[in-house]
mmCIF file of C-alpha atoms and ligand atoms in Angstrom:
data_model
loop_
_atom_site.group_PDB
_atom_site.id
_atom_site.type_symbol
_atom_site.label_atom_id
_atom_site.label_comp_id
_atom_site.label_asym_id
_atom_site.label_seq_id
_atom_site.Cartn_x
_atom_site.Cartn_y
_atom_site.Cartn_z
ATOM 1 C CA MET N 1 0.000 0.000 0.000
ATOM 2 C CA HIS N 2 1.354 3.355 -0.961
ATOM 3 C CA LEU N 3 0.922 6.218 1.499
ATOM 4 C CA HIS N 4 1.336 9.764 0.409
ATOM 5 C CA LYS N 5 3.911 11.762 2.359
ATOM 6 C CA TYR N 6 1.256 14.062 3.861
ATOM 7 C CA GLU N 7 -0.847 11.068 4.912
ATOM 8 C CA LYS N 8 2.149 9.675 6.790
ATOM 9 C CA ILE N 9 2.703 13.018 8.500
ATOM 10 C CA TRP N 10 -0.939 13.156 9.593
ATOM 11 C CA LEU N 11 -0.885 9.537 10.763
ATOM 12 C CA VAL N 12 2.181 10.194 12.915
ATOM 13 C CA PHE N 13 0.619 13.422 14.212
ATOM 14 C CA GLY N 14 -2.727 11.709 14.967
ATOM 15 C CA ILE N 15 -1.255 8.687 16.728
ATOM 16 C CA GLY N 16 1.269 10.907 18.529
ATOM 17 C CA SER N 17 -1.533 13.168 19.845
ATOM 18 C CA LEU N 18 -3.483 10.134 21.039
ATOM 19 C CA ILE N 19 -0.465 8.882 22.994
ATOM 20 C CA VAL N 20 0.134 12.348 24.492
ATOM 21 C CA PHE N 21 -3.540 12.619 25.571
ATOM 22 C CA LEU N 22 -3.503 9.150 27.139
ATOM 23 C CA LEU N 23 -0.288 9.981 29.013
ATOM 24 C CA ILE N 24 -1.856 13.192 30.372
ATOM 25 C CA LEU N 25 -4.999 11.278 31.385
ATOM 26 C CA GLY N 26 -2.903 8.556 33.021
ATOM 27 C CA TYR N 27 -0.805 11.131 34.888
ATOM 28 C CA GLY N 28 -3.969 12.803 36.244
ATOM 29 C CA ALA N 29 -5.593 9.506 37.208
ATOM 30 C CA PHE N 30 -2.662 7.575 38.696
ATOM 31 C CA TRP N 31 -0.292 10.227 40.041
ATOM 32 C CA GLN N 32 -2.586 13.093 40.925
ATOM 33 C CA GLY N 33 -5.533 11.005 42.094
ATOM 34 C CA THR N 34 -8.138 12.639 39.864
ATOM 35 C CA HIS N 35 -11.099 10.313 39.479
ATOM 36 C CA PRO N 36 -14.868 10.264 39.139
ATOM 37 C CA GLN N 37 -16.982 9.223 42.086
ATOM 38 C CA SER N 38 -17.102 5.532 42.873
ATOM 39 C CA HIS N 39 -20.913 5.577 42.977
ATOM 40 C CA GLY N 40 -23.759 8.005 42.607
ATOM 41 C CA ALA N 41 -25.600 9.007 45.764
ATOM 42 C CA THR N 42 -29.064 10.392 45.198
ATOM 43 C CA ILE N 43 -31.276 12.690 47.251
ATOM 44 C CA ASP N 44 -34.708 14.265 46.806
ATOM 45 C CA PRO N 45 -33.875 17.856 45.728
ATOM 46 C CA ASN N 46 -37.246 19.066 47.043
ATOM 47 C CA ASN N 47 -36.596 17.626 50.474
ATOM 48 C CA ILE N 48 -32.851 17.668 51.104
ATOM 49 C CA GLU N 49 -33.421 17.916 54.855
ATOM 50 C CA SER N 50 -34.709 14.357 54.786
ATOM 51 C CA HIS N 51 -31.041 13.383 54.528
ATOM 52 C CA GLU N 52 -29.287 13.550 57.881
ATOM 53 C CA ALA N 53 -26.161 15.228 56.499
ATOM 54 C CA PHE N 54 -28.122 18.222 55.222
ATOM 55 C CA GLN N 55 -30.258 18.957 58.263
ATOM 56 C CA PRO N 56 -29.490 22.528 59.394
ATOM 57 C CA GLU N 57 -27.677 21.462 62.579
ATOM 58 C CA ASN N 58 -25.375 19.147 60.609
ATOM 59 C CA LEU N 59 -24.218 21.696 58.036
ATOM 60 C CA GLY N 60 -20.652 22.949 58.057
ATOM 61 C CA LEU N 61 -17.624 21.442 59.721
ATOM 62 C CA THR N 62 -17.903 18.444 62.041
ATOM 63 C CA LYS N 63 -14.988 16.722 63.705
ATOM 64 C CA VAL N 64 -15.454 12.956 63.483
ATOM 65 C CA GLU N 65 -12.268 11.866 65.204
ATOM 66 C CA GLU N 66 -8.662 13.048 65.590
ATOM 67 C CA ASP N 67 -7.591 14.502 62.199
ATOM 68 C CA LYS N 68 -10.865 13.482 60.544
ATOM 69 C CA TYR N 69 -13.571 15.914 59.524
ATOM 70 C CA ILE N 70 -16.782 16.027 57.533
ATOM 71 C CA VAL N 71 -18.012 19.194 55.842
ATOM 72 C CA ASN N 72 -21.664 19.208 54.733
ATOM 73 C CA ILE N 73 -22.706 21.996 52.407
ATOM 74 C CA VAL N 74 -25.884 23.041 50.657
ATOM 75 C CA ALA N 75 -25.087 25.019 47.522
ATOM 76 C CA SER N 76 -27.911 27.208 46.272
ATOM 77 C CA ALA N 77 -28.293 30.344 44.217
ATOM 78 C CA PHE N 78 -26.125 32.170 45.292
ATOM 79 C CA ASN N 79 -24.621 30.868 48.469
ATOM 80 C CA TYR N 80 -22.812 27.993 50.146
ATOM 81 C CA ASN N 81 -24.662 27.134 53.334
ATOM 82 C CA LEU N 82 -22.071 26.080 55.929
ATOM 83 C CA GLY N 83 -24.407 26.454 58.889
ATOM 84 C CA VAL N 84 -24.702 29.353 61.304
ATOM 85 C CA HIS N 85 -22.644 30.705 64.192
ATOM 86 C CA GLU N 86 -24.139 30.642 67.690
ATOM 87 C CA GLU N 87 -25.276 34.258 67.370
ATOM 88 C CA GLY N 88 -27.046 33.449 64.119
ATOM 89 C CA ALA N 89 -24.684 34.836 61.476
ATOM 90 C CA PRO N 90 -23.955 32.514 58.551
ATOM 91 C CA VAL N 91 -20.619 30.692 58.569
ATOM 92 C CA ARG N 92 -18.454 31.991 55.715
ATOM 93 C CA LYS N 93 -15.182 30.336 56.656
ATOM 94 C CA ILE N 94 -14.179 26.957 58.047
ATOM 95 C CA ARG N 95 -10.859 26.251 59.756
ATOM 96 C CA ILE N 96 -9.204 22.852 59.564
ATOM 97 C CA PRO N 97 -5.829 21.795 61.006
ATOM 98 C CA LYS N 98 -3.144 20.854 58.506
ATOM 99 C CA GLY N 99 -2.876 17.163 57.609
ATOM 100 C CA SER N 100 -6.554 16.417 58.283
ATOM 101 C CA THR N 101 -8.625 14.043 56.211
ATOM 102 C CA VAL N 102 -11.746 15.878 55.122
ATOM 103 C CA LEU N 103 -14.880 14.488 53.507
ATOM 104 C CA PHE N 104 -16.833 17.139 51.598
ATOM 105 C CA GLN N 105 -20.507 16.337 50.944
ATOM 106 C CA VAL N 106 -22.416 18.814 48.817
ATOM 107 C CA THR N 107 -25.902 18.958 47.348
ATOM 108 C CA THR N 108 -28.223 21.573 45.898
ATOM 109 C CA PRO N 109 -31.984 22.090 45.828
ATOM 110 C CA ASP N 110 -32.040 24.307 42.726
ATOM 111 C CA VAL N 111 -29.659 24.299 39.750
ATOM 112 C CA VAL N 112 -26.243 22.955 38.800
ATOM 113 C CA HIS N 113 -23.404 24.565 40.763
ATOM 114 C CA GLY N 114 -19.689 23.990 41.015
ATOM 115 C CA PHE N 115 -17.677 23.260 44.143
ATOM 116 C CA ASN N 116 -14.011 23.976 43.652
ATOM 117 C CA VAL N 117 -11.639 24.488 46.562
ATOM 118 C CA ALA N 118 -9.186 26.450 44.448
ATOM 119 C CA GLY N 119 -5.613 25.209 44.789
ATOM 120 C CA THR N 120 -6.577 21.679 45.929
ATOM 121 C CA ASN N 121 -7.850 18.586 44.096
ATOM 122 C CA VAL N 122 -11.420 19.260 45.299
ATOM 123 C CA ASN N 123 -13.417 20.173 42.210
ATOM 124 C CA MET N 124 -16.937 18.818 41.881
ATOM 125 C CA MET N 125 -20.081 19.502 39.931
ATOM 126 C CA VAL N 126 -23.130 19.772 42.195
ATOM 127 C CA GLU N 127 -26.387 18.644 40.616
ATOM 128 C CA PRO N 128 -29.918 18.679 42.046
ATOM 129 C CA GLY N 129 -30.864 15.129 43.014
ATOM 130 C CA TYR N 130 -27.310 14.010 43.768
ATOM 131 C CA ILE N 131 -24.844 14.183 46.632
ATOM 132 C CA SER N 132 -21.362 15.064 45.433
ATOM 133 C CA SER N 133 -18.720 13.820 47.823
ATOM 134 C CA LEU N 134 -14.968 13.744 47.891
ATOM 135 C CA GLU N 135 -12.475 12.863 50.582
ATOM 136 C CA THR N 136 -9.134 14.593 50.570
ATOM 137 C CA VAL N 137 -6.163 15.365 52.804
ATOM 138 C CA LEU N 138 -5.413 19.051 53.284
ATOM 139 C CA ASP N 139 -1.658 19.200 53.777
ATOM 140 C CA ASN N 140 -0.715 22.741 52.868
ATOM 141 C CA PRO N 141 -1.537 25.590 55.254
ATOM 142 C CA GLY N 142 -3.194 28.608 53.738
ATOM 143 C CA GLU N 143 -6.488 30.185 52.793
ATOM 144 C CA TYR N 144 -8.433 28.530 50.014
ATOM 145 C CA THR N 145 -11.448 30.005 48.311
ATOM 146 C CA ILE N 146 -14.374 27.747 47.502
ATOM 147 C CA VAL N 147 -15.714 28.930 44.166
ATOM 148 C CA CYS N 148 -18.679 28.013 42.013
ATOM 149 C CA ASN N 149 -17.354 27.186 38.582
ATOM 150 C CA GLU N 150 -20.637 26.353 36.876
ATOM 151 C CA TYR N 151 -22.610 29.356 35.690
ATOM 152 C CA CYS N 152 -25.780 29.332 37.787
ATOM 153 C CA GLY N 153 -27.343 32.771 37.310
ATOM 154 C CA VAL N 154 -26.828 36.493 37.891
ATOM 155 C CA GLY N 155 -25.257 36.008 41.341
ATOM 156 C CA HIS N 156 -22.857 33.270 40.206
ATOM 157 C CA HIS N 157 -19.760 35.399 40.827
ATOM 158 C CA MET N 158 -20.858 36.110 44.424
ATOM 159 C CA MET N 159 -20.944 32.434 45.348
ATOM 160 C CA TYR N 160 -17.915 31.667 47.468
ATOM 161 C CA ALA N 161 -16.689 30.687 50.922
ATOM 162 C CA THR N 162 -13.283 30.129 52.509
ATOM 163 C CA VAL N 163 -11.378 27.171 53.916
ATOM 164 C CA GLU N 164 -8.421 27.954 56.134
ATOM 165 C CA VAL N 165 -5.866 25.213 56.721
ATOM 166 C CA TYR N 166 -3.760 26.092 59.767
ATOM 167 C CA GLU N 167 -0.567 24.654 61.300
HETATM 168 CU CU1 LIG V 1 -23.422 28.602 41.769
HETATM 169 CU CU2 LIG V 1 -22.311 29.473 39.843
#
């Protein structure tokens, strides 16, 4: 079979790109730990409080044991509900000691939102009817902004909260 010179160039380019893409995918999956959820957890979006994790008193940061935390969040237009302080003001910032294992569980009653703890590997899509969860270890001290990276309406850019990882 005779192949034209340009066909050979395109074949090499095409196969080469495929290999490069697979290497990038493999690097993300096996070295950086990027992966989809192991299973889908569902919830009634019209009655999220029927799930224990999203009852008002269980929102925000909860210490489970030494160095283990759970953070339950309800994302809605245009806010992340992390519970309330004792005096009634909404929690805008959670503080977690460095090296802790943290399980984030997020759901929404309205539209699709994003949940990205910028600068970490926590980056989830939050869809009505599902619980998005991800466990991670926060090793680097600093302030991280939780941002919504799915356009959800006019207040999309005002949707944020803060995670502080301290020594
Ligand atoms: Cu919520 Cu964009």
